[in-house]
């Protein structure tokens, strides 16, 4: 569904639900000019393009922001360092991991950048120059098997108590490994 039809469908539904719109709330192209509606609009665009995983993440961020700020009928110029710090505090209170914080702020930044492209905000107000996301970027410990562990599996000493299923599992794992990590679904 193209953007204008998607937007018109949303407007029609919202009017049916009793919403009141002001022409000043949208660009000439029908793009929402406020944080919440714009984020919701971006989520719907992702869904219409069948990017469901990304759409879920956008919806999660929207729900977080609504819980944190209550009202998101704010212009993008409202997103500044104190605004980001307030959201940061909200995420800290909720106890989310640094990786999750980093991902959520990346979505906020992506939405801000899309609003910049749409002309809804000027680069001079870019808050991410002064709000450092890298403090949340962390490398996670690799959870793979070591070479020693893999050799133990491949050289597993079969016993008479091992079932055919156990032997098959070990053989399929060994084959996958020796084929450079061939996915199990491809083998089976």
GROMACS .gro file of C-alpha atoms in nm:
model
  188
    1UNK     CA    1   0.000   0.000   0.000
    2UNK     CA    2   0.150   0.334  -0.096
    3UNK     CA    3   0.210   0.597   0.174
    4UNK     CA    4  -0.080   0.827   0.089
    5UNK     CA    5  -0.335   0.541   0.086
    6UNK     CA    6  -0.193   0.408   0.412
    7UNK     CA    7  -0.220   0.751   0.569
    8UNK     CA    8  -0.573   0.809   0.434
    9UNK     CA    9  -0.685   0.475   0.578
   10UNK     CA   10  -0.549   0.581   0.919
   11UNK     CA   11  -0.720   0.919   0.898
   12UNK     CA   12  -1.052   0.761   0.800
   13UNK     CA   13  -1.031   0.515   1.090
   14UNK     CA   14  -0.933   0.787   1.338
   15UNK     CA   15  -1.221   1.012   1.226
   16UNK     CA   16  -1.460   0.719   1.263
   17UNK     CA   17  -1.320   0.674   1.617
   18UNK     CA   18  -1.393   1.041   1.693
   19UNK     CA   19  -1.050   1.200   1.649
   20UNK     CA   20  -1.024   1.567   1.558
   21UNK     CA   21  -0.747   1.666   1.320
   22UNK     CA   22  -0.596   2.000   1.246
   23UNK     CA   23  -0.438   2.064   0.908
   24UNK     CA   24  -0.142   2.209   1.097
   25UNK     CA   25  -0.066   1.864   1.241
   26UNK     CA   26   0.037   1.721   0.901
   27UNK     CA   27   0.261   1.816   0.612
   28UNK     CA   28   0.118   1.870   0.265
   29UNK     CA   29   0.207   1.508   0.192
   30UNK     CA   30   0.000   1.391   0.489
   31UNK     CA   31   0.294   1.306   0.713
   32UNK     CA   32   0.239   1.357   1.088
   33UNK     CA   33   0.446   1.639   1.234
   34UNK     CA   34   0.452   1.523   1.595
   35UNK     CA   35   0.668   1.257   1.763
   36UNK     CA   36   0.404   0.999   1.855
   37UNK     CA   37   0.196   1.007   1.537
   38UNK     CA   38   0.512   1.011   1.324
   39UNK     CA   39   0.657   0.708   1.506
   40UNK     CA   40   0.325   0.527   1.467
   41UNK     CA   41   0.321   0.627   1.099
   42UNK     CA   42   0.672   0.484   1.052
   43UNK     CA   43   0.565   0.161   1.221
   44UNK     CA   44   0.269   0.127   0.985
   45UNK     CA   45   0.496   0.188   0.685
   46UNK     CA   46   0.722  -0.093   0.803
   47UNK     CA   47   0.423  -0.325   0.841
   48UNK     CA   48   0.294  -0.234   0.495
   49UNK     CA   49   0.639  -0.324   0.358
   50UNK     CA   50   0.620  -0.655   0.550
   51UNK     CA   51   0.909  -0.559   0.778
   52UNK     CA   52   0.727  -0.698   1.078
   53UNK     CA   53   1.029  -0.741   1.306
   54UNK     CA   54   1.128  -0.376   1.269
   55UNK     CA   55   0.765  -0.270   1.309
   56UNK     CA   56   0.744  -0.452   1.642
   57UNK     CA   57   1.056  -0.272   1.764
   58UNK     CA   58   0.911   0.067   1.659
   59UNK     CA   59   0.585  -0.018   1.841
   60UNK     CA   60   0.782  -0.116   2.153
   61UNK     CA   61   0.968   0.215   2.149
   62UNK     CA   62   0.641   0.403   2.095
   63UNK     CA   63   0.485   0.225   2.394
   64UNK     CA   64   0.794   0.300   2.604
   65UNK     CA   65   0.783   0.667   2.512
   66UNK     CA   66   0.411   0.687   2.587
   67UNK     CA   67   0.470   0.529   2.928
   68UNK     CA   68   0.759   0.766   2.996
   69UNK     CA   69   0.614   1.094   2.867
   70UNK     CA   70   0.240   1.033   2.853
   71UNK     CA   71   0.172   1.265   2.562
   72UNK     CA   72   0.372   1.250   2.241
   73UNK     CA   73   0.182   1.520   2.057
   74UNK     CA   74   0.506   1.718   2.063
   75UNK     CA   75   0.706   1.862   1.775
   76UNK     CA   76   1.042   1.702   1.703
   77UNK     CA   77   1.213   2.012   1.835
   78UNK     CA   78   1.107   1.887   2.180
   79UNK     CA   79   1.358   1.603   2.151
   80UNK     CA   80   1.665   1.748   2.314
   81UNK     CA   81   1.929   1.620   2.555
   82UNK     CA   82   1.710   1.661   2.869
   83UNK     CA   83   1.427   1.476   2.690
   84UNK     CA   84   1.665   1.192   2.601
   85UNK     CA   85   1.800   1.187   2.957
   86UNK     CA   86   1.448   1.156   3.093
   87UNK     CA   87   1.387   0.859   2.865
   88UNK     CA   88   1.722   0.717   2.973
   89UNK     CA   89   1.614   0.744   3.338
   90UNK     CA   90   1.288   0.569   3.257
   91UNK     CA   91   1.475   0.281   3.094
   92UNK     CA   92   1.713   0.259   3.391
   93UNK     CA   93   1.425   0.240   3.638
   94UNK     CA   94   1.274  -0.041   3.431
   95UNK     CA   95   1.607  -0.222   3.456
   96UNK     CA   96   1.660  -0.281   3.085
   97UNK     CA   97   2.002  -0.393   2.969
   98UNK     CA   98   2.253  -0.162   2.803
   99UNK     CA   99   2.201  -0.343   2.474
  100UNK     CA  100   1.828  -0.275   2.492
  101UNK     CA  101   1.891   0.091   2.580
  102UNK     CA  102   2.127   0.122   2.285
  103UNK     CA  103   1.871  -0.033   2.048
  104UNK     CA  104   1.586   0.186   2.175
  105UNK     CA  105   1.790   0.504   2.138
  106UNK     CA  106   1.894   0.396   1.789
  107UNK     CA  107   1.525   0.379   1.695
  108UNK     CA  108   1.460   0.724   1.843
  109UNK     CA  109   1.759   0.856   1.648
  110UNK     CA  110   1.640   0.686   1.327
  111UNK     CA  111   1.295   0.840   1.365
  112UNK     CA  112   1.451   1.181   1.433
  113UNK     CA  113   1.664   1.142   1.119
  114UNK     CA  114   1.356   1.051   0.914
  115UNK     CA  115   1.181   1.359   1.049
  116UNK     CA  116   1.488   1.560   0.943
  117UNK     CA  117   1.457   1.421   0.589
  118UNK     CA  118   1.087   1.512   0.588
  119UNK     CA  119   1.175   1.868   0.690
  120UNK     CA  120   0.998   1.843   1.027
  121UNK     CA  121   1.307   1.956   1.219
  122UNK     CA  122   1.637   2.126   1.141
  123UNK     CA  123   1.981   1.972   1.183
  124UNK     CA  124   2.082   2.258   1.411
  125UNK     CA  125   1.864   2.099   1.679
  126UNK     CA  126   2.022   1.752   1.642
  127UNK     CA  127   2.036   1.618   2.002
  128UNK     CA  128   2.249   1.313   1.934
  129UNK     CA  129   2.567   1.516   1.898
  130UNK     CA  130   2.549   1.586   2.271
  131UNK     CA  131   2.389   1.260   2.382
  132UNK     CA  132   2.638   0.977   2.353
  133UNK     CA  133   2.486   0.643   2.255
  134UNK     CA  134   2.820   0.462   2.256
  135UNK     CA  135   2.810   0.435   2.635
  136UNK     CA  136   2.546   0.165   2.588
  137UNK     CA  137   2.715  -0.017   2.305
  138UNK     CA  138   2.881  -0.320   2.453
  139UNK     CA  139   3.019  -0.636   2.311
  140UNK     CA  140   2.855  -0.950   2.434
  141UNK     CA  141   3.056  -1.253   2.527
  142UNK     CA  142   3.059  -1.510   2.251
  143UNK     CA  143   2.852  -1.811   2.347
  144UNK     CA  144   2.984  -2.056   2.091
  145UNK     CA  145   3.162  -2.380   2.154
  146UNK     CA  146   3.540  -2.390   2.171
  147UNK     CA  147   3.744  -2.607   1.934
  148UNK     CA  148   3.807  -2.843   2.225
  149UNK     CA  149   3.432  -2.877   2.292
  150UNK     CA  150   3.361  -2.945   1.925
  151UNK     CA  151   3.627  -3.216   1.911
  152UNK     CA  152   3.470  -3.378   2.218
  153UNK     CA  153   3.132  -3.391   2.042
  154UNK     CA  154   3.271  -3.517   1.710
  155UNK     CA  155   3.485  -3.782   1.882
  156UNK     CA  156   3.210  -3.887   2.122
  157UNK     CA  157   3.263  -4.250   2.223
  158UNK     CA  158   2.939  -4.427   2.138
  159UNK     CA  159   2.821  -4.686   2.387
  160UNK     CA  160   2.560  -4.956   2.363
  161UNK     CA  161   2.328  -4.734   2.569
  162UNK     CA  162   2.322  -4.457   2.306
  163UNK     CA  163   2.007  -4.449   2.098
  164UNK     CA  164   1.999  -4.413   1.721
  165UNK     CA  165   1.867  -4.061   1.775
  166UNK     CA  166   2.169  -3.966   1.987
  167UNK     CA  167   2.405  -4.098   1.720
  168UNK     CA  168   2.214  -3.918   1.446
  169UNK     CA  169   2.225  -3.589   1.640
  170UNK     CA  170   2.603  -3.615   1.682
  171UNK     CA  171   2.654  -3.707   1.317
  172UNK     CA  172   2.434  -3.422   1.192
  173UNK     CA  173   2.618  -3.176   1.421
  174UNK     CA  174   2.956  -3.301   1.295
  175UNK     CA  175   2.842  -3.276   0.933
  176UNK     CA  176   2.710  -2.924   0.988
  177UNK     CA  177   3.034  -2.816   1.151
  178UNK     CA  178   3.254  -2.972   0.882
  179UNK     CA  179   3.043  -2.800   0.613
  180UNK     CA  180   3.124  -2.460   0.762
  181UNK     CA  181   2.812  -2.423   0.973
  182UNK     CA  182   2.555  -2.554   0.731
  183UNK     CA  183   2.211  -2.489   0.889
  184UNK     CA  184   2.039  -2.795   1.034
  185UNK     CA  185   1.722  -2.712   0.840
  186UNK     CA  186   1.920  -2.744   0.517
  187UNK     CA  187   2.055  -3.085   0.619
  188UNK     CA  188   1.723  -3.232   0.729
   0.00000   0.00000   0.00000
